[in-house]
Tab-separated table of C-alpha atoms in Angstrom:
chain	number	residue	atom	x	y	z
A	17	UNK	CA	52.572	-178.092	-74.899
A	18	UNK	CA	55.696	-179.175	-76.178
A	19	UNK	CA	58.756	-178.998	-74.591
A	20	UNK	CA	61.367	-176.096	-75.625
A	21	UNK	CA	64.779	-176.912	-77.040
A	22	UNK	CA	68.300	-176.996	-74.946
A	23	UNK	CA	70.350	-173.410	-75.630
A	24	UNK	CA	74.087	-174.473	-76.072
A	25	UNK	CA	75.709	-171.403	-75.041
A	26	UNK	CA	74.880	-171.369	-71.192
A	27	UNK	CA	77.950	-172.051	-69.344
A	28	UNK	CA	78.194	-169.306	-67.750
A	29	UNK	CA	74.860	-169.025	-66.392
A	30	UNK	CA	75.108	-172.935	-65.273
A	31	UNK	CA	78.264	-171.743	-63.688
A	32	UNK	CA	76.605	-168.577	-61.573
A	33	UNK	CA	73.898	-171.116	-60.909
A	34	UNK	CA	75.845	-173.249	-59.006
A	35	UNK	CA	77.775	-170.864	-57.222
A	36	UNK	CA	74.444	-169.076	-55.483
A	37	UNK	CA	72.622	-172.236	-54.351
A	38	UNK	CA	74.003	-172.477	-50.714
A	39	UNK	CA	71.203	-174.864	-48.866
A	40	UNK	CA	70.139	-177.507	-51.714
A	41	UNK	CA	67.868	-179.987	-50.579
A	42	UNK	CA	68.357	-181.976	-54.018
A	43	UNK	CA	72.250	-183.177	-54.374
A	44	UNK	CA	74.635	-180.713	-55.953
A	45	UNK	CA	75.378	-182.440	-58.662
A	46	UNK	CA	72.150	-182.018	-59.937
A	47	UNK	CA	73.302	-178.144	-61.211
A	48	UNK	CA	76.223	-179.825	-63.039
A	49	UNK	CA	74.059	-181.082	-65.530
A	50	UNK	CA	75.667	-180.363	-69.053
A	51	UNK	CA	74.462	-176.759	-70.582
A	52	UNK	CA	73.240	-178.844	-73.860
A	53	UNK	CA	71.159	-181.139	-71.521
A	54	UNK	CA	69.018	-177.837	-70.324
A	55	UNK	CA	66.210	-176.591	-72.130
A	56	UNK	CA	66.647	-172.767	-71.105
A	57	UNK	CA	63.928	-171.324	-72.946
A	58	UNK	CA	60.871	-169.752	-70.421
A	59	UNK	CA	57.486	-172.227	-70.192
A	60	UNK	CA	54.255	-170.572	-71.294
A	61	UNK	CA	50.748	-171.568	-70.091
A	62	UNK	CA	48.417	-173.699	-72.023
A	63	UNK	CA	44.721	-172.810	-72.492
A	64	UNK	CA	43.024	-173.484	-69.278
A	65	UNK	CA	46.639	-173.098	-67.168
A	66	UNK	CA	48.171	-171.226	-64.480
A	67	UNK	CA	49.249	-168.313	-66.164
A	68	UNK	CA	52.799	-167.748	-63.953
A	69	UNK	CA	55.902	-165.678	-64.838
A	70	UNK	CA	58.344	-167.317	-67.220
A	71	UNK	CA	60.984	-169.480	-66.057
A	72	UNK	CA	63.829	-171.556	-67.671
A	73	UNK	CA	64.437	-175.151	-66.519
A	74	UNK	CA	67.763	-174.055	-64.724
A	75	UNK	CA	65.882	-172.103	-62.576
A	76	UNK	CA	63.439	-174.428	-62.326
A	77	UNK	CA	65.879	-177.083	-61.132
A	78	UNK	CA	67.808	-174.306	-58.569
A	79	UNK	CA	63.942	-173.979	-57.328
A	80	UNK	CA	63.831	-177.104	-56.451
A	81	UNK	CA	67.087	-177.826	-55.078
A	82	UNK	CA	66.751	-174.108	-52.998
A	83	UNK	CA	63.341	-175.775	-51.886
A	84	UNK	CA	63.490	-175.498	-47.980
A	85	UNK	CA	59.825	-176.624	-46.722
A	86	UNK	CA	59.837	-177.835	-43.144
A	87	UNK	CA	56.287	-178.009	-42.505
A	88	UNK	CA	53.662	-179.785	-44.402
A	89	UNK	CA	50.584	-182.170	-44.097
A	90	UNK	CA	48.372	-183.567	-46.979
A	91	UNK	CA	47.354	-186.601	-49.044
A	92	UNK	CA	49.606	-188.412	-51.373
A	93	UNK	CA	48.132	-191.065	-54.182
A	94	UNK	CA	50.809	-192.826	-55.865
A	95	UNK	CA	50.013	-195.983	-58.257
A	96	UNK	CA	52.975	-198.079	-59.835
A	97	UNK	CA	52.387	-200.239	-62.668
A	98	UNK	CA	55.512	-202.209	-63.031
A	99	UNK	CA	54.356	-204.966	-65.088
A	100	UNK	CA	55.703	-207.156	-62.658
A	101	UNK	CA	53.506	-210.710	-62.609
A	102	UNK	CA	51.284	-212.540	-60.264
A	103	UNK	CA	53.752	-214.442	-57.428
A	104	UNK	CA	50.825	-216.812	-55.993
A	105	UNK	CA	51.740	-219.082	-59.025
A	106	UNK	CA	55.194	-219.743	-57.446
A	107	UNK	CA	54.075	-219.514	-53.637
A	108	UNK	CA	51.513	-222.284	-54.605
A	109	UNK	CA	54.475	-224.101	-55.889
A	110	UNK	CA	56.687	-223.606	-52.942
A	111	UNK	CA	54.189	-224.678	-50.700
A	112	UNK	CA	53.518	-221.060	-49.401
A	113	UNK	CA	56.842	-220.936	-48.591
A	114	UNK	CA	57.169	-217.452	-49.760
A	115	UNK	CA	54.445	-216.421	-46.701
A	116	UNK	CA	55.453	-213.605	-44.143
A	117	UNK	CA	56.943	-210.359	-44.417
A	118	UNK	CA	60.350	-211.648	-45.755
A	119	UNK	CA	62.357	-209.589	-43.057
A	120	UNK	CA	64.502	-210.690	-39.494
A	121	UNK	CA	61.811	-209.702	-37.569
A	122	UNK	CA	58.993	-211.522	-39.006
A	123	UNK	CA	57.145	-208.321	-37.549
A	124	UNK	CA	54.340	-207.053	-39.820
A	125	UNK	CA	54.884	-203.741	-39.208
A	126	UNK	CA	58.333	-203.741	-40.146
A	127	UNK	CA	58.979	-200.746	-42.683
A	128	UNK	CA	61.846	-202.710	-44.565
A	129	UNK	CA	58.614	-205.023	-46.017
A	130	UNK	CA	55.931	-203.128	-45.277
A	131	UNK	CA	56.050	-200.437	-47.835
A	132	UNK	CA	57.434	-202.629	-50.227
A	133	UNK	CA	53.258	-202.725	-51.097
A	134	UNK	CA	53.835	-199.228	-52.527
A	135	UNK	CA	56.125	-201.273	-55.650
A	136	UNK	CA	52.432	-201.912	-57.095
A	137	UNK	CA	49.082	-201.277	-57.326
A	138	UNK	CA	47.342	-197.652	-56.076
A	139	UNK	CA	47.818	-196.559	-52.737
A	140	UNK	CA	47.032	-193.610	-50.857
A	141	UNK	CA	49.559	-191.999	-48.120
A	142	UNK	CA	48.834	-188.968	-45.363
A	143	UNK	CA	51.734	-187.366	-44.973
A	144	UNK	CA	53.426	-184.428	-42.311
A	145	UNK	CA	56.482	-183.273	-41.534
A	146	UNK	CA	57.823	-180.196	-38.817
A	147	UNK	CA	61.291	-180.184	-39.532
A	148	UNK	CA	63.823	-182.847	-39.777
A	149	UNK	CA	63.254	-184.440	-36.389
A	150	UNK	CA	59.143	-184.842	-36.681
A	151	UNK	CA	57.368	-186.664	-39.705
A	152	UNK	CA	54.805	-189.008	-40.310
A	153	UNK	CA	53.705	-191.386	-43.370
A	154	UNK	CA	50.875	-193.718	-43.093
A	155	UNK	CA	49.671	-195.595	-45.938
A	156	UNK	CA	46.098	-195.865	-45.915
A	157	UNK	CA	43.704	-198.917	-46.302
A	158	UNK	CA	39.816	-199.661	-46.994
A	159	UNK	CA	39.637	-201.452	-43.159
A	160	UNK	CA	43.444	-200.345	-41.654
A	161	UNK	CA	45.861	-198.523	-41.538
A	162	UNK	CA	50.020	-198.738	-41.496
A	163	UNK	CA	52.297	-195.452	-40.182
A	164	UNK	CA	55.798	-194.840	-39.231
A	165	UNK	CA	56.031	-192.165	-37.208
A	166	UNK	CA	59.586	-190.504	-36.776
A	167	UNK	CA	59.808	-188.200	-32.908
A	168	UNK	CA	62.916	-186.724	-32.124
A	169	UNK	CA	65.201	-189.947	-31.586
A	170	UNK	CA	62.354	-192.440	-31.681
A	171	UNK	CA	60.988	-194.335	-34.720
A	172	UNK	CA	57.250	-196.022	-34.271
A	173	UNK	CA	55.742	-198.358	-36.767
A	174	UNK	CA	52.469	-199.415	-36.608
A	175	UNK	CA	50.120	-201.514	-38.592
A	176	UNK	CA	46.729	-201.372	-37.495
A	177	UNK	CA	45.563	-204.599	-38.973
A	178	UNK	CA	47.675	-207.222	-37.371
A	179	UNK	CA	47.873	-204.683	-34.044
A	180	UNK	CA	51.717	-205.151	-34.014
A	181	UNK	CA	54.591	-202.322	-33.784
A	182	UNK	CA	57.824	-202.504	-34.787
A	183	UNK	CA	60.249	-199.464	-32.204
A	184	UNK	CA	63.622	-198.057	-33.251
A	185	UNK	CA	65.648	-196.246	-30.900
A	186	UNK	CA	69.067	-194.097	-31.997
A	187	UNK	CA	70.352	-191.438	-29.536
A	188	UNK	CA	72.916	-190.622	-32.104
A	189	UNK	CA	69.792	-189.234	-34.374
A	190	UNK	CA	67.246	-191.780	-35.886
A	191	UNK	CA	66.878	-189.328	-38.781
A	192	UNK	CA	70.642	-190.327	-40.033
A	193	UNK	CA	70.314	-194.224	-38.685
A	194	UNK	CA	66.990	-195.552	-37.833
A	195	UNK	CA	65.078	-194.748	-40.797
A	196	UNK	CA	68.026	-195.400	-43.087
A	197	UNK	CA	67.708	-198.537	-44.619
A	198	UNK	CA	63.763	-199.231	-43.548
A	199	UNK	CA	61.432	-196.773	-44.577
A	200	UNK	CA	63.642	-194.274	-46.284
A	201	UNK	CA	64.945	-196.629	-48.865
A	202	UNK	CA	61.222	-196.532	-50.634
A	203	UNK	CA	60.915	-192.985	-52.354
A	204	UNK	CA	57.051	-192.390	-51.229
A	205	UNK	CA	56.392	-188.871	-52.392
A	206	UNK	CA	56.612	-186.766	-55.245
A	207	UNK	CA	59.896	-184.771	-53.447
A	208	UNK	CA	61.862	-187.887	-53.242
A	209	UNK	CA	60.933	-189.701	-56.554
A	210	UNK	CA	61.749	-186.066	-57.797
A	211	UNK	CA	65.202	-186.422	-56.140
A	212	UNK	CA	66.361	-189.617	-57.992
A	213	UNK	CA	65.256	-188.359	-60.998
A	214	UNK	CA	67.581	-185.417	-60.934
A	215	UNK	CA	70.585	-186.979	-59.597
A	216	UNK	CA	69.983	-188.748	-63.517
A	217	UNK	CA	70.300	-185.466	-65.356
A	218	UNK	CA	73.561	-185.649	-66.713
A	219	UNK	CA	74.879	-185.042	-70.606
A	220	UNK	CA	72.885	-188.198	-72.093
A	221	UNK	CA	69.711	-186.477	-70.668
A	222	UNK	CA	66.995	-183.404	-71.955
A	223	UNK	CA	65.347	-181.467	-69.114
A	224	UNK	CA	62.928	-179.207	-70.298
A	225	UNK	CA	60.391	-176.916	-68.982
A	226	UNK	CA	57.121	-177.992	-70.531
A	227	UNK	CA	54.037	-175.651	-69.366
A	228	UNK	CA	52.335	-175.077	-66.097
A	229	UNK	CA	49.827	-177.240	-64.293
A	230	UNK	CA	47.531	-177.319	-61.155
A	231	UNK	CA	47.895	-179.691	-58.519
A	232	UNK	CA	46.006	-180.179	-55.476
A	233	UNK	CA	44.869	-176.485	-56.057
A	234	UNK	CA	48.821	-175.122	-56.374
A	235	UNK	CA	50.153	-173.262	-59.390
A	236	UNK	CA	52.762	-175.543	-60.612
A	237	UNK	CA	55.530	-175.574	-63.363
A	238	UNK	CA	56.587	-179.152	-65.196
A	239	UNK	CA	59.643	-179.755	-65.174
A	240	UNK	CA	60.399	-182.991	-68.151
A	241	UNK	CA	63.186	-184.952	-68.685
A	242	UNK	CA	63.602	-187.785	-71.431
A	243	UNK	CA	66.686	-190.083	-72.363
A	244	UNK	CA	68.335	-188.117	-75.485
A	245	UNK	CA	69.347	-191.812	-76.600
A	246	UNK	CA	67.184	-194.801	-77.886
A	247	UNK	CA	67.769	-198.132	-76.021
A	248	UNK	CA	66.053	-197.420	-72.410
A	249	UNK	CA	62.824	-198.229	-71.132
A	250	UNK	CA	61.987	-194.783	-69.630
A	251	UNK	CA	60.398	-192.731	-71.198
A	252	UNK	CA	59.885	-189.008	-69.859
A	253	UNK	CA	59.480	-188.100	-66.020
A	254	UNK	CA	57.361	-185.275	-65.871
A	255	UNK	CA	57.239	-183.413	-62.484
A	256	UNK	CA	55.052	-180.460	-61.501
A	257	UNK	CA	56.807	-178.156	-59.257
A	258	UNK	CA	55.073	-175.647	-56.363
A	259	UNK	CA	55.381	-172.028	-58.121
A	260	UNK	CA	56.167	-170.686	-54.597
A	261	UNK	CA	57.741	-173.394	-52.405
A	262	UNK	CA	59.816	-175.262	-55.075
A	263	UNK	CA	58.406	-178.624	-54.094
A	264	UNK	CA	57.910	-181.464	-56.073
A	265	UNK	CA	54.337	-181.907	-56.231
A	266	UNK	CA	53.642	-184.483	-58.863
A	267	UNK	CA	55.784	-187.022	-60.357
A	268	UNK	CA	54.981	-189.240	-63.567
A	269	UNK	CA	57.081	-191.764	-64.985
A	270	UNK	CA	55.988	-193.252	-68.598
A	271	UNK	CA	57.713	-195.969	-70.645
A	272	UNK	CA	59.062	-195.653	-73.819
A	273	UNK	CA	56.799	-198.414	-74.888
A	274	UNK	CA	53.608	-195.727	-74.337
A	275	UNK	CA	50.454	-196.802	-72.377
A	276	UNK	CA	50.003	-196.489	-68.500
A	277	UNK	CA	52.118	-193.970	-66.533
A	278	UNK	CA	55.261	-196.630	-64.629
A	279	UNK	CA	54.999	-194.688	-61.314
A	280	UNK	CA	52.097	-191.704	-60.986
A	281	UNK	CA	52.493	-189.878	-57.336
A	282	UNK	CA	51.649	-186.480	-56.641
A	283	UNK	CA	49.299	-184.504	-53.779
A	284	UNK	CA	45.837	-184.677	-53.545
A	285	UNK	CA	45.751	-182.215	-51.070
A	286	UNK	CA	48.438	-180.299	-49.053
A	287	UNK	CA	48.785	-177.635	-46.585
A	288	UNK	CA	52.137	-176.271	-45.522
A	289	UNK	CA	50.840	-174.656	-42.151
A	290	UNK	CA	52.407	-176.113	-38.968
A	291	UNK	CA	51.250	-179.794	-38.104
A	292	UNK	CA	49.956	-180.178	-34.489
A	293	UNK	CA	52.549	-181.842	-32.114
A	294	UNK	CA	49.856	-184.086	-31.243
A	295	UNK	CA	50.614	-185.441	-35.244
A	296	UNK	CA	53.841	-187.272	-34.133
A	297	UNK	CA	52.962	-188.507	-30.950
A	298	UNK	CA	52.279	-192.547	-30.319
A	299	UNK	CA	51.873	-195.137	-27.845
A	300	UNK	CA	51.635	-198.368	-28.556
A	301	UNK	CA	47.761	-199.518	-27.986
A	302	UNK	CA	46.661	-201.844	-25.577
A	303	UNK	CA	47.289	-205.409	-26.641
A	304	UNK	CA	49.830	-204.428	-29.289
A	305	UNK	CA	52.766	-206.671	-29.978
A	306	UNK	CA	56.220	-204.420	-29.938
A	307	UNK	CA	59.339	-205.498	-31.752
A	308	UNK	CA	62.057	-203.937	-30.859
A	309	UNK	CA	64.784	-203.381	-33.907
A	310	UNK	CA	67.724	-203.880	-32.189
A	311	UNK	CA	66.624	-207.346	-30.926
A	312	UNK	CA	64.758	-207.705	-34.195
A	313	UNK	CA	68.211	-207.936	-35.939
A	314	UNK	CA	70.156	-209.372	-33.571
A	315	UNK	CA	67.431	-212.724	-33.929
A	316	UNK	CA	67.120	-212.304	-37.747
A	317	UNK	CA	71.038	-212.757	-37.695
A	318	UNK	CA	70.759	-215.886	-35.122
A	319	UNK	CA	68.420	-217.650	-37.213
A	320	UNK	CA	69.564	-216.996	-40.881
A	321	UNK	CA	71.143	-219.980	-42.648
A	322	UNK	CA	74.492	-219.312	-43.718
A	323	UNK	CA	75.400	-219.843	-47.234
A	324	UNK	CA	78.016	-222.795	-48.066
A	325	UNK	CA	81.680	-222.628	-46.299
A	326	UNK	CA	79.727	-219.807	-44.261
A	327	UNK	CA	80.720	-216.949	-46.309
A	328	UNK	CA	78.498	-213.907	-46.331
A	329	UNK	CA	75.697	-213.523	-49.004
A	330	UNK	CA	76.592	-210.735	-50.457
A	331	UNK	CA	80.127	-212.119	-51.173
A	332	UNK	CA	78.221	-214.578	-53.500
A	333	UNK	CA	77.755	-211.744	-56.275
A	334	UNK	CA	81.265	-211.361	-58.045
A	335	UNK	CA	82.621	-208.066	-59.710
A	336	UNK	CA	79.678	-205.630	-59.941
A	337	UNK	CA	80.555	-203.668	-63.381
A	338	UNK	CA	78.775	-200.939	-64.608
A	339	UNK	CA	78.323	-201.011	-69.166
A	340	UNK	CA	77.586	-197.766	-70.615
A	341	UNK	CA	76.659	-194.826	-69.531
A	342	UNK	CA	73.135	-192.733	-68.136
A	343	UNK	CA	69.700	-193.861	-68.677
A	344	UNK	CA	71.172	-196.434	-71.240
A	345	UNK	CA	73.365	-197.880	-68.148
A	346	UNK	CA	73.946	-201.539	-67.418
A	347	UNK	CA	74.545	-203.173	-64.222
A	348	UNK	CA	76.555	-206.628	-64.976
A	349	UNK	CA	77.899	-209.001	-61.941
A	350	UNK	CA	78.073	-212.697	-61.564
A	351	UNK	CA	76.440	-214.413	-58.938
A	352	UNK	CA	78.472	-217.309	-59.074
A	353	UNK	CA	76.090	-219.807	-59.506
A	354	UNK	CA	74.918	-221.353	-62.485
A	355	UNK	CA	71.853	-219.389	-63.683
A	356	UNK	CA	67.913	-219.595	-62.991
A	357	UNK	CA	66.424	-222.590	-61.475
A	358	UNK	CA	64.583	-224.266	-64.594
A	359	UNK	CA	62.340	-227.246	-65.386
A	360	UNK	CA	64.930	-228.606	-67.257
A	361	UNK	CA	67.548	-228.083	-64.802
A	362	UNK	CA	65.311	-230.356	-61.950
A	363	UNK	CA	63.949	-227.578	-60.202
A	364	UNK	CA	60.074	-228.818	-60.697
A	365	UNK	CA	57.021	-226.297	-60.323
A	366	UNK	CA	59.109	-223.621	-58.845
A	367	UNK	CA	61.465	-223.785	-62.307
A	368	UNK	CA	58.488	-224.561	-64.846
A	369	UNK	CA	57.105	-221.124	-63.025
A	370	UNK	CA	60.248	-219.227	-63.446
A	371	UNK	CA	60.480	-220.277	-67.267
A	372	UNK	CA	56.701	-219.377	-68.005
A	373	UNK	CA	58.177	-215.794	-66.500
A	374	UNK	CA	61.158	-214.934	-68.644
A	375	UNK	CA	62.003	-214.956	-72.282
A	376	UNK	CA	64.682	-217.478	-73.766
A	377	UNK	CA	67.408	-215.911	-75.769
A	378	UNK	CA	70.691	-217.307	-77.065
A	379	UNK	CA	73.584	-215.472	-78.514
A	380	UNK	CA	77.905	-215.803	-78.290
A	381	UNK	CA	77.271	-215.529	-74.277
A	382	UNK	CA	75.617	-219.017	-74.811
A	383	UNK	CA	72.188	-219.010	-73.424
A	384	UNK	CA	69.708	-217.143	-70.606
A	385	UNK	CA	67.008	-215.897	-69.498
A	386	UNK	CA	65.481	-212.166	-69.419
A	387	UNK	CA	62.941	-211.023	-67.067
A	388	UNK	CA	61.280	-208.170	-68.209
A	389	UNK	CA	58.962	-205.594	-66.342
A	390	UNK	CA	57.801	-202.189	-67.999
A	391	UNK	CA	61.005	-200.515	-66.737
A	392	UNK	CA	63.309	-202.705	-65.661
A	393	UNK	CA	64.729	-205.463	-67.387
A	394	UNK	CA	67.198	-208.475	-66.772
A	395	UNK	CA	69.178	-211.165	-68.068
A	396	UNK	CA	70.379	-214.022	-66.452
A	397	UNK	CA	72.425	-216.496	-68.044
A	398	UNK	CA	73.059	-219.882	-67.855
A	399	UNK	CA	76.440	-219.742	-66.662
A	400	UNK	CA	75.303	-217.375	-63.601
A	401	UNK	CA	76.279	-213.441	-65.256
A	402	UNK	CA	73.348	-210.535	-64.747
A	403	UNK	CA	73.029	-208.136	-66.965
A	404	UNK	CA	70.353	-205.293	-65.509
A	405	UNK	CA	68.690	-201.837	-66.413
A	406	UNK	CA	66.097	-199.976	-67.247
A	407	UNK	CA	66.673	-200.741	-71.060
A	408	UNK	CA	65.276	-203.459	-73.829
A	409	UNK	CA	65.673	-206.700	-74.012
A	410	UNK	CA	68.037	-206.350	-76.832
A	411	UNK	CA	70.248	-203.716	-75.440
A	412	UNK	CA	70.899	-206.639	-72.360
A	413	UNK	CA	71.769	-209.006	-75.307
A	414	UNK	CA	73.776	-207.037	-77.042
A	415	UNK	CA	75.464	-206.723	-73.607
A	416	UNK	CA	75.771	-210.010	-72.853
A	417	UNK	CA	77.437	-210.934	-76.641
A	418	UNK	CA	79.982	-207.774	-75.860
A	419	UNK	CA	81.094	-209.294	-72.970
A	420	UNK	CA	82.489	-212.273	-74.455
């Protein structure tokens, strides 16, 4: 089914809207969104559909956002198809110098690199939560099996495979610090991909209610929202939304370029009964090898090279600036260096692999390099200025000649 057009006249409905949702899971600037960005006619059921009471895609959005579910278990499969290329080219090059997890601990079962696998390919996830002090993810494989489990003030990882565990301890609440910055910074389920997508919905963007669905034997409503303007990569994000509970079941991102969904993650199955406490307990088996974060960092930070004149990394990328507005957005800084390692520049295999990767362009920026996947795309030119989004490769060109 198609989706409905936005109603203009709605401020005052937007404006009661906001003024009754009091415990909002999704951010509250999600019910700011623009009266001409919401479609406010009522979804109907296709043939072969739940057939549910109406509802307009402000109070669809308020049902999610009012969404208060503190007890669940079920099955999650979420495949990403980011376009991104094969890497073994460039580790062959480097001498497998790209080998290990990539983090300070150089534990496998660190959750900063460890669900970093969820950036591509299919994967399935069991999920459970009881409250905001007790959940569990673990991301399932044909021989093993990886889980962070989050108990009161304690944070277990554990990856069956390599029989290593990676502890976090916070008595000021590992909800708020622990997980913050490891596992939490990967959106994993349909809720929090739903979450990001909604903190997008602004006046550039149409949200729509587009028919009913069923998904992992729920009634569920889908909520759509496109870019209103040409020039990004996304799409529409399609998400199918519990009837009762409000929850995110099912999230779909497709490009604007058509074929294979970006990011596809929604419930297989999923009960919201109470999990047992058994669920979120864990001890360590025999044998395993325990990193403990705290001296996990405090290593990592030991043993890291520091750049030139030892300033810190992140001082090495130069005015972040921010070019346009909504989906169409793009993020511009300079790194200070002088652009992509190349062939041409001396770099060898590892630059003859980067250049077989990225597109060369030229305009009144000089010359560069863009790096495309099937949502995000990036320029890099010669003289060391990024230009990044989730638009084309012309819209970072166009950019890029702005600029100068």
């Amino acid at each position: 089914m198609a989706p409905y057009e936005s109603d203009d006249n709605t401020n005052e409905d937007l404006r009661t809207g906001r003024r009754k949702a009091a415990r909002y899971v999704v951010p509250v600037a999600v019910l700011g969104v623009a009266a001409a960005t919401i479609g406010l006619v009522p979804a109907f059921a296709g043939s072969g559909d739940p057939d549910l009471p109406d509802i307009t895609a402000q109070q669809l959005i308020e049902k999610i956002a009012a969404s208060d579910v503190q007890q669940l278990s079920g099955t999650v499969k979420i495949s990403t198809d980011l376009g991104l290329p094969n890497l073994g080219g460039l580790e062959s090059s480097l001498g497998g110098g790209m080998g290990g997890g990539g983090d300070d601990s150089g534990s496998s079962a660190d959750p900063s690199s460890k669900l970093l696998e969820l950036a591509s390919g299919t994967h399935t996830l069991r999920v459970a939560s009881d409250g905001e002090d007790k959940q569990k993810l673990s991301l399932l494989d044909k021989a093993a099996e990886y889980s962070v489990i989050h108990n009161g003030d304690e944070v277990w990882a554990y990856d069956s495979a390599s029989n290593e565990a990676y502890h976090m301890k916070d008595s000021s609440g590992a909800a708020e610090k622990g997980t913050k910055g490891k596992a939490d910074d990967v959106p994993a389920t349909p809720k929090e991909l739903a979450e990001e997508a909604l903190k997008a919905a602004d006046d550039t963007t149409s949200v729509t209610v587009d028919g009913t669905a069923q998904v992992a034997g729920r009634d569920a409503y889908k909520l759509l929202i496109k870019p209103k303007a040409s020039g990004s990569t996304v799409g529409a994000i399609s998400i199918a939304v519990d009837s009762k509970t409000g929850l995110p079941l099912k999230f779909t991102l497709t490009p604007a370029s058509g074929g294979a969904a970006v990011i596809d993650a929604g419930f297989t199955k999923v009960d919201f009964s109470k999990p047992a406490a058994s669920t979120f307990d864990f001890s360590p088996p025999k044998g395993t090898k325990v990193t403990e974060g705290d001296e996990a960092k405090a290593e990592g930070k030991a043993d890291r090279a520091q750049p030139k004149g030892g300033e810190d990394l992140g001082k090495e990328f130069q005015g972040l600036n921010v070019i346009g507005e909504g989906w169409s957005s793009i993020a511009q800084f300079d790194t200070g260096g002088e652009g992509m390692p190349s062939e041409s520049s001396g770099a060898g295999d590892a630059g003859r692999f980067l250049d077989s990767l990225g597109d060369h362009v030229t305009g009144k920026f000089g010359s560069g390099t863009v790096f495309s996947t099937r949502l995000v795309n990036a320029l890099i030119t010669d003289d060391g200025k990024v230009y990044a989004g989730a638009v084309t490769k012309d819209a970072l060109v166009k950019a890029a000649n702005a600029a100068k």
